[in-house]
C-alpha atoms as one frame of an Amber mdcrd trajectory, in Angstrom:
protein
 -41.785-229.398  81.938 -40.323-232.884  81.887 -36.696-233.128  82.984 -34.437
-234.727  80.392 -32.398-237.669  81.658 -29.114-238.180  79.873 -27.584-241.649
  80.154 -24.577-241.537  77.808 -21.291-239.685  77.938 -21.930-235.924  77.724
 -20.606-234.269  74.564 -18.433-231.200  74.777 -20.539-228.038  74.536 -19.797
-225.158  72.169 -20.447-222.693  75.009 -18.190-222.258  78.043 -18.171-220.315
  81.291 -17.403-216.630  80.682 -18.671-216.564  77.073 -20.930-213.779  75.829
 -24.075-215.388  74.395 -27.374-214.316  72.790 -30.710-216.054  73.413 -32.118
-217.218  70.056 -35.637-218.255  71.125 -38.084-218.122  74.018 -39.313-215.362
  76.326 -35.849-213.768  76.571 -35.134-213.737  72.814 -32.321-211.368  71.693
 -31.072-210.794  75.264 -27.306-210.929  75.776 -25.469-212.151  78.844 -22.387
-213.859  80.200 -22.410-217.583  81.001 -22.085-218.031  84.775 -22.288-221.823
  85.073 -22.370-224.829  82.716 -24.186-228.136  83.339 -22.800-230.580  80.761
 -24.906-233.573  81.834 -28.259-231.992  80.952 -26.802-229.544  78.351 -27.922
-226.406  80.164 -26.241-223.174  81.262 -27.040-220.278  83.574 -26.743-216.909
  81.813 -26.446-213.622  83.693 -29.672-211.582  83.461 -31.600-214.185  81.428
 -34.439-216.619  82.279 -35.433-215.227  85.676 -37.770-217.304  87.848 -39.420
-216.508  91.183 -38.756-218.766  94.164 -40.591-218.602  97.467 -38.192-218.978
 100.375 -38.702-219.518 104.069 -37.049-217.274 106.632 -33.526-218.526 107.404
 -30.552-217.129 109.308 -29.010-215.789 106.115 -32.371-214.410 104.882 -34.440
-213.666 108.040 -37.321-212.054 106.182 -37.860-214.823 103.594 -40.232-213.990
 100.748 -40.063-214.179  96.972 -36.586-214.254  95.411 -35.879-213.789  91.697
 -32.941-215.768  90.327 -31.583-217.059  87.032 -32.654-220.551  85.998 -30.770
-222.861  83.614 -31.494-222.503  79.897 -30.890-225.094  77.175 -27.701-224.720
  75.129 -29.654-225.105  71.875 -31.402-221.789  72.532 -28.113-219.883  72.750
 -25.704-218.557  70.150 -22.138-217.430  70.750 -21.869-213.660  70.213 -19.355
-212.388  67.647 -18.242-208.810  68.405 -17.000-208.191  64.854 -20.273-209.313
  63.180 -22.338-207.845  66.056 -24.588-210.940  65.913 -24.836-214.467  67.309
 -22.869-216.841  65.095 -22.067-220.506  64.626 -18.495-221.531  65.298 -15.841
-223.667  63.686 -12.977-225.199  65.657  -9.594-224.854  63.951  -6.050-225.410
  65.150  -4.171-222.129  65.508  -0.541-222.466  66.632  -1.262-226.081  67.611
  -4.201-225.230  69.881  -7.921-225.703  69.111  -9.563-222.289  68.698 -13.208
-221.336  68.204 -13.646-219.183  65.106 -16.695-217.345  63.694 -17.993-219.069
  60.536 -18.756-215.775  58.725 -15.861-213.434  59.514 -13.117-215.698  60.887
 -12.797-213.783  64.174 -11.567-215.728  67.228 -14.392-216.094  69.760 -14.159
-216.414  73.541 -11.150-217.749  75.348  -8.793-220.271  73.794  -8.765-223.815
  75.152
């Protein structure tokens, strides 16, 4: 897979650390997980329990046995949808000002999603 090189200013992502997301396509479709880390430059995130890959590691002091380690790999933001607890589905969001602060709101039901900014 060719790595995407981004040269411009990274746009703000609709997904943040700590959000509950659903995978919309790929081998892990319909899996839910929490966002652990966000990479804004290449528009990817690491989601807990999703997109596992196997890495072969040498014996080190911290891991004296070495061997094959399974860990989460980054997944593209376009394959993820923010989970709405009220709708019980992944939904698109709309950003509105509530009490002077930008808030992410579910397009269908109007429920506030995730943490406020």
